[in-house]
Amino acid sequence: DAKTTQPPSMDCAEGRAANLPCNHSTISGNEYVYWYRQIHSQGPQYIIHGLKNNETNEMASLIITEDRKSSTLILPHATLRDTAVYYCIVRVDGTYKYIFGTGTRLKVLA
Amino acid sequence: NAGVMQNPRHLVRRRGQEARLRCSPMKGHSHVYWYRQLPEEGLKFMVYLQKENIIDESGMPKERFSAEFPKEGPSILRIQQVVRGDSAAYFCASSPATGGGGEKLFFGSGTQLSVL
């Protein structure tokens, strides 16, 4: 079973920041949070990951709360090409299983 | 540097036939994962392999499904006596050797299996 919960869908206006939340209340100290997205039926694409500190790369920013029970993926200037299903994933501690939940279907509107 | 390569891209089989899906990981990656995605659903973990070893197959159906990752060549996901319920997209991912826990998975484009 997935260790994360996400809203099923969100809309965002083009050019605006898209903030995608994720709850992972049972996360343990050694477990990283990963974000992937899937555009249409393509293979999932890596976006960003983090453990405790906030992270930023050329695609997005990841904000992790101090208690690590939730995180937010931020796409700073959403474009139509960012329309996709976004998955927040926690790798199960002590295993090599990356468990995908149902994700958030983000629709960027023109 | 080529990404994760899966073939075929599309595979059509009749009920009762065998399906073989191939996955070549990224260069330098020794870990392979297989996931299945049914229409309108998320990805379901099936199996995790290292070279010549199955590490975790807890997501694999007990019957008809098997996976291997030989010393030479691609990883193979094999489905015997396919049924219509096996119709799905099958994705392979690879990662480098695990270390501190922050390894990224890199996914292939998937194989769409259709069972008639």
PDB file of N, CA, C and O in Angstrom, chain A residues 38-100:
ATOM      1  N   GLN A  38       3.865  11.680 -14.896  1.00  0.00           N
ATOM      2  CA  GLN A  38       3.596  10.841 -16.048  1.00  0.00           C
ATOM      3  C   GLN A  38       2.699  11.622 -17.002  1.00  0.00           C
ATOM      4  O   GLN A  38       1.578  12.001 -16.642  1.00  0.00           O
ATOM      5  N   ILE A  39       3.221  11.858 -18.174  1.00  0.00           N
ATOM      6  CA  ILE A  39       2.495  12.598 -19.209  1.00  0.00           C
ATOM      7  C   ILE A  39       1.877  11.590 -20.163  1.00  0.00           C
ATOM      8  O   ILE A  39       2.590  10.778 -20.756  1.00  0.00           O
ATOM      9  N   HIS A  40       0.571  11.635 -20.295  1.00  0.00           N
ATOM     10  CA  HIS A  40      -0.184  10.656 -21.091  1.00  0.00           C
ATOM     11  C   HIS A  40       0.195   9.262 -20.639  1.00  0.00           C
ATOM     12  O   HIS A  40       0.170   8.953 -19.456  1.00  0.00           O
ATOM     13  N   SER A  41       0.593   8.404 -21.506  1.00  0.00           N
ATOM     14  CA  SER A  41       0.930   7.029 -21.151  1.00  0.00           C
ATOM     15  C   SER A  41       2.435   6.795 -21.235  1.00  0.00           C
ATOM     16  O   SER A  41       2.881   5.653 -21.345  1.00  0.00           O
ATOM     17  N   GLN A  42       3.208   7.869 -21.146  1.00  0.00           N
ATOM     18  CA  GLN A  42       4.664   7.728 -21.196  1.00  0.00           C
ATOM     19  C   GLN A  42       5.200   7.156 -19.889  1.00  0.00           C
ATOM     20  O   GLN A  42       4.483   7.094 -18.885  1.00  0.00           O
ATOM     21  N   GLY A  43       6.462   6.786 -19.882  1.00  0.00           N
ATOM     22  CA  GLY A  43       7.096   6.349 -18.653  1.00  0.00           C
ATOM     23  C   GLY A  43       7.221   7.505 -17.673  1.00  0.00           C
ATOM     24  O   GLY A  43       7.407   8.654 -18.077  1.00  0.00           O
ATOM     25  N   PRO A  44       7.101   7.241 -16.366  1.00  0.00           N
ATOM     26  CA  PRO A  44       7.247   8.313 -15.385  1.00  0.00           C
ATOM     27  C   PRO A  44       8.593   9.016 -15.511  1.00  0.00           C
ATOM     28  O   PRO A  44       9.617   8.401 -15.780  1.00  0.00           O
ATOM     29  N   GLN A  45       8.535  10.318 -15.282  1.00  0.00           N
ATOM     30  CA  GLN A  45       9.713  11.162 -15.390  1.00  0.00           C
ATOM     31  C   GLN A  45      10.094  11.670 -14.000  1.00  0.00           C
ATOM     32  O   GLN A  45       9.236  12.214 -13.281  1.00  0.00           O
ATOM     33  N   TYR A  46      11.346  11.521 -13.632  1.00  0.00           N
ATOM     34  CA  TYR A  46      11.824  12.009 -12.338  1.00  0.00           C
ATOM     35  C   TYR A  46      11.755  13.541 -12.300  1.00  0.00           C
ATOM     36  O   TYR A  46      12.100  14.224 -13.280  1.00  0.00           O
ATOM     37  N   ILE A  47      11.330  14.074 -11.150  1.00  0.00           N
ATOM     38  CA  ILE A  47      11.312  15.525 -10.986  1.00  0.00           C
ATOM     39  C   ILE A  47      12.321  15.951  -9.937  1.00  0.00           C
ATOM     40  O   ILE A  47      13.230  16.734 -10.200  1.00  0.00           O
ATOM     41  N   ILE A  48      12.167  15.441  -8.719  1.00  0.00           N
ATOM     42  CA  ILE A  48      12.989  15.904  -7.609  1.00  0.00           C
ATOM     43  C   ILE A  48      12.834  14.935  -6.444  1.00  0.00           C
ATOM     44  O   ILE A  48      11.870  14.160  -6.405  1.00  0.00           O
ATOM     45  N   HIS A  49      13.777  14.944  -5.510  1.00  0.00           N
ATOM     46  CA  HIS A  49      13.602  14.168  -4.292  1.00  0.00           C
ATOM     47  C   HIS A  49      14.343  14.855  -3.151  1.00  0.00           C
ATOM     48  O   HIS A  49      15.227  15.685  -3.383  1.00  0.00           O
ATOM     49  N   GLY A  50      13.958  14.490  -1.919  1.00  0.00           N
ATOM     50  CA  GLY A  50      14.595  15.085  -0.755  1.00  0.00           C
ATOM     51  C   GLY A  50      14.392  14.240   0.489  1.00  0.00           C
ATOM     52  O   GLY A  50      13.519  13.373   0.524  1.00  0.00           O
ATOM     53  N   LEU A  51      15.184  14.535   1.503  1.00  0.00           N
ATOM     54  CA  LEU A  51      15.102  13.808   2.766  1.00  0.00           C
ATOM     55  C   LEU A  51      14.542  14.703   3.869  1.00  0.00           C
ATOM     56  O   LEU A  51      13.515  14.409   4.471  1.00  0.00           O
ATOM     57  N   LYS A  52      15.237  15.779   4.144  1.00  0.00           N
ATOM     58  CA  LYS A  52      14.805  16.678   5.221  1.00  0.00           C
ATOM     59  C   LYS A  52      14.767  18.129   4.749  1.00  0.00           C
ATOM     60  O   LYS A  52      13.850  18.870   5.082  1.00  0.00           O
ATOM     61  N   ASN A  53      15.780  18.513   4.000  1.00  0.00           N
ATOM     62  CA  ASN A  53      15.888  19.906   3.581  1.00  0.00           C
ATOM     63  C   ASN A  53      15.068  20.175   2.336  1.00  0.00           C
ATOM     64  O   ASN A  53      14.785  19.273   1.552  1.00  0.00           O
ATOM     65  N   ASN A  54      14.707  21.418   2.151  1.00  0.00           N
ATOM     66  CA  ASN A  54      14.047  21.815   0.913  1.00  0.00           C
ATOM     67  C   ASN A  54      15.042  21.679  -0.236  1.00  0.00           C
ATOM     68  O   ASN A  54      16.249  21.868  -0.059  1.00  0.00           O
ATOM     69  N   GLU A  55      14.528  21.349  -1.392  1.00  0.00           N
ATOM     70  CA  GLU A  55      15.372  21.137  -2.553  1.00  0.00           C
ATOM     71  C   GLU A  55      14.830  21.926  -3.738  1.00  0.00           C
ATOM     72  O   GLU A  55      13.609  22.137  -3.855  1.00  0.00           O
ATOM     73  N   THR A  56      15.738  22.331  -4.613  1.00  0.00           N
ATOM     74  CA  THR A  56      15.344  23.034  -5.838  1.00  0.00           C
ATOM     75  C   THR A  56      16.217  22.557  -6.976  1.00  0.00           C
ATOM     76  O   THR A  56      17.427  22.362  -6.795  1.00  0.00           O
ATOM     77  N   ASN A  57      15.601  22.351  -8.134  1.00  0.00           N
ATOM     78  CA  ASN A  57      16.378  22.093  -9.341  1.00  0.00           C
ATOM     79  C   ASN A  57      15.738  22.874 -10.489  1.00  0.00           C
ATOM     80  O   ASN A  57      14.875  23.738 -10.265  1.00  0.00           O
ATOM     81  N   GLU A  58      16.150  22.568 -11.696  1.00  0.00           N
ATOM     82  CA  GLU A  58      15.686  23.343 -12.838  1.00  0.00           C
ATOM     83  C   GLU A  58      14.213  23.114 -13.141  1.00  0.00           C
ATOM     84  O   GLU A  58      13.591  23.882 -13.860  1.00  0.00           O
ATOM     85  N   MET A  59      13.645  22.044 -12.608  1.00  0.00           N
ATOM     86  CA  MET A  59      12.241  21.747 -12.879  1.00  0.00           C
ATOM     87  C   MET A  59      11.301  22.272 -11.804  1.00  0.00           C
ATOM     88  O   MET A  59      10.191  22.721 -12.103  1.00  0.00           O
ATOM     89  N   ALA A  60      11.715  22.132 -10.540  1.00  0.00           N
ATOM     90  CA  ALA A  60      10.765  22.360  -9.465  1.00  0.00           C
ATOM     91  C   ALA A  60      11.474  22.602  -8.140  1.00  0.00           C
ATOM     92  O   ALA A  60      12.693  22.478  -8.036  1.00  0.00           O
ATOM     93  N   SER A  61      10.654  22.931  -7.131  1.00  0.00           N
ATOM     94  CA  SER A  61      11.127  23.012  -5.754  1.00  0.00           C
ATOM     95  C   SER A  61      10.332  22.035  -4.908  1.00  0.00           C
ATOM     96  O   SER A  61       9.148  21.781  -5.185  1.00  0.00           O
ATOM     97  N   LEU A  62      10.986  21.514  -3.887  1.00  0.00           N
ATOM     98  CA  LEU A  62      10.352  20.589  -2.961  1.00  0.00           C
ATOM     99  C   LEU A  62      10.472  21.164  -1.564  1.00  0.00           C
ATOM    100  O   LEU A  62      11.586  21.432  -1.091  1.00  0.00           O
ATOM    101  N   ILE A  63       9.311  21.368  -0.935  1.00  0.00           N
ATOM    102  CA  ILE A  63       9.274  21.889   0.428  1.00  0.00           C
ATOM    103  C   ILE A  63       8.804  20.760   1.342  1.00  0.00           C
ATOM    104  O   ILE A  63       7.709  20.215   1.149  1.00  0.00           O
ATOM    105  N   ILE A  64       9.623  20.408   2.317  1.00  0.00           N
ATOM    106  CA  ILE A  64       9.290  19.336   3.264  1.00  0.00           C
ATOM    107  C   ILE A  64       9.086  19.972   4.631  1.00  0.00           C
ATOM    108  O   ILE A  64       9.937  20.746   5.093  1.00  0.00           O
ATOM    109  N   THR A  65       7.982  19.653   5.284  1.00  0.00           N
ATOM    110  CA  THR A  65       7.721  20.220   6.603  1.00  0.00           C
ATOM    111  C   THR A  65       8.747  19.711   7.612  1.00  0.00           C
ATOM    112  O   THR A  65       9.375  18.663   7.418  1.00  0.00           O
ATOM    113  N   GLU A  66       8.874  20.451   8.698  1.00  0.00           N
ATOM    114  CA  GLU A  66       9.899  20.102   9.678  1.00  0.00           C
ATOM    115  C   GLU A  66       9.675  18.709  10.270  1.00  0.00           C
ATOM    116  O   GLU A  66      10.635  17.982  10.553  1.00  0.00           O
ATOM    117  N   ASP A  67       8.408  18.343  10.476  1.00  0.00           N
ATOM    118  CA  ASP A  67       8.130  17.013  11.023  1.00  0.00           C
ATOM    119  C   ASP A  67       8.148  15.931   9.938  1.00  0.00           C
ATOM    120  O   ASP A  67       7.959  14.750  10.232  1.00  0.00           O
ATOM    121  N   ARG A  68       8.354  16.342   8.693  1.00  0.00           N
ATOM    122  CA  ARG A  68       8.474  15.444   7.534  1.00  0.00           C
ATOM    123  C   ARG A  68       7.190  14.685   7.224  1.00  0.00           C
ATOM    124  O   ARG A  68       7.214  13.749   6.430  1.00  0.00           O
ATOM    125  N   LYS A  69       6.089  15.086   7.768  1.00  0.00           N
ATOM    126  CA  LYS A  69       4.847  14.357   7.520  1.00  0.00           C
ATOM    127  C   LYS A  69       4.126  14.824   6.274  1.00  0.00           C
ATOM    128  O   LYS A  69       3.121  14.222   5.866  1.00  0.00           O
ATOM    129  N   SER A  70       4.594  15.872   5.674  1.00  0.00           N
ATOM    130  CA  SER A  70       3.993  16.303   4.418  1.00  0.00           C
ATOM    131  C   SER A  70       5.013  17.086   3.608  1.00  0.00           C
ATOM    132  O   SER A  70       6.052  17.515   4.131  1.00  0.00           O
ATOM    133  N   SER A  71       4.715  17.225   2.328  1.00  0.00           N
ATOM    134  CA  SER A  71       5.606  17.980   1.455  1.00  0.00           C
ATOM    135  C   SER A  71       4.773  18.634   0.355  1.00  0.00           C
ATOM    136  O   SER A  71       3.606  18.271   0.138  1.00  0.00           O
ATOM    137  N   THR A  72       5.384  19.598  -0.324  1.00  0.00           N
ATOM    138  CA  THR A  72       4.722  20.285  -1.433  1.00  0.00           C
ATOM    139  C   THR A  72       5.693  20.401  -2.590  1.00  0.00           C
ATOM    140  O   THR A  72       6.844  20.820  -2.398  1.00  0.00           O
ATOM    141  N   LEU A  73       5.226  20.009  -3.740  1.00  0.00           N
ATOM    142  CA  LEU A  73       5.988  20.204  -4.972  1.00  0.00           C
ATOM    143  C   LEU A  73       5.533  21.509  -5.592  1.00  0.00           C
ATOM    144  O   LEU A  73       4.328  21.740  -5.758  1.00  0.00           O
ATOM    145  N   ILE A  74       6.478  22.352  -5.954  1.00  0.00           N
ATOM    146  CA  ILE A  74       6.140  23.633  -6.551  1.00  0.00           C
ATOM    147  C   ILE A  74       6.720  23.713  -7.958  1.00  0.00           C
ATOM    148  O   ILE A  74       7.935  23.586  -8.146  1.00  0.00           O
ATOM    149  N   LEU A  75       5.828  23.897  -8.935  1.00  0.00           N
ATOM    150  CA  LEU A  75       6.248  24.226 -10.289  1.00  0.00           C
ATOM    151  C   LEU A  75       6.096  25.737 -10.415  1.00  0.00           C
ATOM    152  O   LEU A  75       4.970  26.242 -10.430  1.00  0.00           O
ATOM    153  N   PRO A  76       7.178  26.487 -10.491  1.00  0.00           N
ATOM    154  CA  PRO A  76       7.075  27.940 -10.299  1.00  0.00           C
ATOM    155  C   PRO A  76       6.285  28.669 -11.385  1.00  0.00           C
ATOM    156  O   PRO A  76       5.596  29.641 -11.092  1.00  0.00           O
ATOM    157  N   HIS A  77       6.371  28.233 -12.611  1.00  0.00           N
ATOM    158  CA  HIS A  77       5.648  28.892 -13.708  1.00  0.00           C
ATOM    159  C   HIS A  77       5.081  27.792 -14.610  1.00  0.00           C
ATOM    160  O   HIS A  77       5.721  27.364 -15.571  1.00  0.00           O
ATOM    161  N   ALA A  78       3.912  27.318 -14.265  1.00  0.00           N
ATOM    162  CA  ALA A  78       3.354  26.163 -14.971  1.00  0.00           C
ATOM    163  C   ALA A  78       3.072  26.500 -16.443  1.00  0.00           C
ATOM    164  O   ALA A  78       2.602  27.601 -16.782  1.00  0.00           O
ATOM    165  N   THR A  79       3.358  25.543 -17.309  1.00  0.00           N
ATOM    166  CA  THR A  79       3.035  25.668 -18.732  1.00  0.00           C
ATOM    167  C   THR A  79       2.080  24.536 -19.105  1.00  0.00           C
ATOM    168  O   THR A  79       1.889  23.583 -18.343  1.00  0.00           O
ATOM    169  N   LEU A  80       1.521  24.629 -20.301  1.00  0.00           N
ATOM    170  CA  LEU A  80       0.575  23.615 -20.749  1.00  0.00           C
ATOM    171  C   LEU A  80       1.238  22.231 -20.771  1.00  0.00           C
ATOM    172  O   LEU A  80       0.586  21.206 -20.553  1.00  0.00           O
ATOM    173  N   ARG A  81       2.552  22.223 -21.032  1.00  0.00           N
ATOM    174  CA  ARG A  81       3.259  20.947 -21.093  1.00  0.00           C
ATOM    175  C   ARG A  81       3.456  20.295 -19.730  1.00  0.00           C
ATOM    176  O   ARG A  81       3.926  19.159 -19.646  1.00  0.00           O
ATOM    177  N   ASP A  82       3.112  21.030 -18.663  1.00  0.00           N
ATOM    178  CA  ASP A  82       3.198  20.442 -17.322  1.00  0.00           C
ATOM    179  C   ASP A  82       1.938  19.661 -16.964  1.00  0.00           C
ATOM    180  O   ASP A  82       1.862  19.074 -15.881  1.00  0.00           O
ATOM    181  N   THR A  83       0.953  19.662 -17.823  1.00  0.00           N
ATOM    182  CA  THR A  83      -0.245  18.853 -17.586  1.00  0.00           C
ATOM    183  C   THR A  83       0.151  17.381 -17.549  1.00  0.00           C
ATOM    184  O   THR A  83       0.715  16.851 -18.510  1.00  0.00           O
ATOM    185  N   ALA A  84      -0.124  16.737 -16.416  1.00  0.00           N
ATOM    186  CA  ALA A  84       0.344  15.357 -16.203  1.00  0.00           C
ATOM    187  C   ALA A  84      -0.230  14.840 -14.890  1.00  0.00           C
ATOM    188  O   ALA A  84      -0.869  15.583 -14.137  1.00  0.00           O
ATOM    189  N   VAL A  85       0.026  13.581 -14.614  1.00  0.00           N
ATOM    190  CA  VAL A  85      -0.259  13.013 -13.293  1.00  0.00           C
ATOM    191  C   VAL A  85       1.035  13.062 -12.493  1.00  0.00           C
ATOM    192  O   VAL A  85       2.071  12.571 -12.959  1.00  0.00           O
ATOM    193  N   TYR A  86       0.965  13.649 -11.302  1.00  0.00           N
ATOM    194  CA  TYR A  86       2.138  13.817 -10.458  1.00  0.00           C
ATOM    195  C   TYR A  86       2.058  12.846  -9.282  1.00  0.00           C
ATOM    196  O   TYR A  86       1.060  12.809  -8.555  1.00  0.00           O
ATOM    197  N   TYR A  87       3.129  12.085  -9.109  1.00  0.00           N
ATOM    198  CA  TYR A  87       3.169  11.077  -8.061  1.00  0.00           C
ATOM    199  C   TYR A  87       4.190  11.463  -6.994  1.00  0.00           C
ATOM    200  O   TYR A  87       5.338  11.790  -7.309  1.00  0.00           O
ATOM    201  N   CYS A  88       3.747  11.388  -5.759  1.00  0.00           N
ATOM    202  CA  CYS A  88       4.615  11.554  -4.603  1.00  0.00           C
ATOM    203  C   CYS A  88       4.884  10.158  -4.060  1.00  0.00           C
ATOM    204  O   CYS A  88       3.950   9.381  -3.852  1.00  0.00           O
ATOM    205  N   ILE A  89       6.132   9.820  -3.852  1.00  0.00           N
ATOM    206  CA  ILE A  89       6.507   8.444  -3.524  1.00  0.00           C
ATOM    207  C   ILE A  89       7.465   8.437  -2.347  1.00  0.00           C
ATOM    208  O   ILE A  89       8.366   9.273  -2.262  1.00  0.00           O
ATOM    209  N   VAL A  90       7.270   7.483  -1.462  1.00  0.00           N
ATOM    210  CA  VAL A  90       8.229   7.221  -0.396  1.00  0.00           C
ATOM    211  C   VAL A  90       8.693   5.790  -0.569  1.00  0.00           C
ATOM    212  O   VAL A  90       7.883   4.879  -0.665  1.00  0.00           O
ATOM    213  N   ARG A  91       9.979   5.611  -0.636  1.00  0.00           N
ATOM    214  CA  ARG A  91      10.495   4.250  -0.740  1.00  0.00           C
ATOM    215  C   ARG A  91      10.355   3.565   0.615  1.00  0.00           C
ATOM    216  O   ARG A  91      10.723   4.129   1.643  1.00  0.00           O
ATOM    217  N   VAL A  92       9.811   2.367   0.604  1.00  0.00           N
ATOM    218  CA  VAL A  92       9.559   1.649   1.843  1.00  0.00           C
ATOM    219  C   VAL A  92      10.890   1.334   2.530  1.00  0.00           C
ATOM    220  O   VAL A  92      11.771   0.708   1.931  1.00  0.00           O
ATOM    221  N   ASP A  93      11.034   1.801   3.772  1.00  0.00           N
ATOM    222  CA  ASP A  93      12.279   1.645   4.511  1.00  0.00           C
ATOM    223  C   ASP A  93      12.665   0.184   4.636  1.00  0.00           C
ATOM    224  O   ASP A  93      11.822  -0.675   4.923  1.00  0.00           O
ATOM    225  N   GLY A  94      13.930  -0.109   4.393  1.00  0.00           N
ATOM    226  CA  GLY A  94      14.405  -1.480   4.515  1.00  0.00           C
ATOM    227  C   GLY A  94      14.142  -2.329   3.292  1.00  0.00           C
ATOM    228  O   GLY A  94      14.499  -3.501   3.265  1.00  0.00           O
ATOM    229  N   THR A  95      13.511  -1.752   2.298  1.00  0.00           N
ATOM    230  CA  THR A  95      13.256  -2.502   1.053  1.00  0.00           C
ATOM    231  C   THR A  95      13.712  -1.647  -0.117  1.00  0.00           C
ATOM    232  O   THR A  95      14.222  -0.547   0.051  1.00  0.00           O
ATOM    233  N   TYR A  96      13.506  -2.177  -1.294  1.00  0.00           N
ATOM    234  CA  TYR A  96      13.822  -1.442  -2.516  1.00  0.00           C
ATOM    235  C   TYR A  96      12.548  -1.130  -3.294  1.00  0.00           C
ATOM    236  O   TYR A  96      12.579  -0.929  -4.497  1.00  0.00           O
ATOM    237  N   LYS A  97      11.451  -1.066  -2.579  1.00  0.00           N
ATOM    238  CA  LYS A  97      10.171  -0.852  -3.235  1.00  0.00           C
ATOM    239  C   LYS A  97       9.804   0.622  -3.223  1.00  0.00           C
ATOM    240  O   LYS A  97       9.666   1.219  -2.161  1.00  0.00           O
ATOM    241  N   TYR A  98       9.640   1.176  -4.405  1.00  0.00           N
ATOM    242  CA  TYR A  98       9.118   2.520  -4.556  1.00  0.00           C
ATOM    243  C   TYR A  98       7.639   2.356  -4.877  1.00  0.00           C
ATOM    244  O   TYR A  98       7.294   1.917  -5.967  1.00  0.00           O
ATOM    245  N   ILE A  99       6.779   2.728  -3.938  1.00  0.00           N
ATOM    246  CA  ILE A  99       5.353   2.475  -4.086  1.00  0.00           C
ATOM    247  C   ILE A  99       4.655   3.737  -4.577  1.00  0.00           C
ATOM    248  O   ILE A  99       4.695   4.774  -3.903  1.00  0.00           O
ATOM    249  N   PHE A 100       4.024   3.617  -5.733  1.00  0.00           N
ATOM    250  CA  PHE A 100       3.267   4.729  -6.300  1.00  0.00           C
ATOM    251  C   PHE A 100       1.851   4.725  -5.734  1.00  0.00           C
ATOM    252  O   PHE A 100       1.215   3.681  -5.654  1.00  0.00           O
TER     253      PHE A 100
END
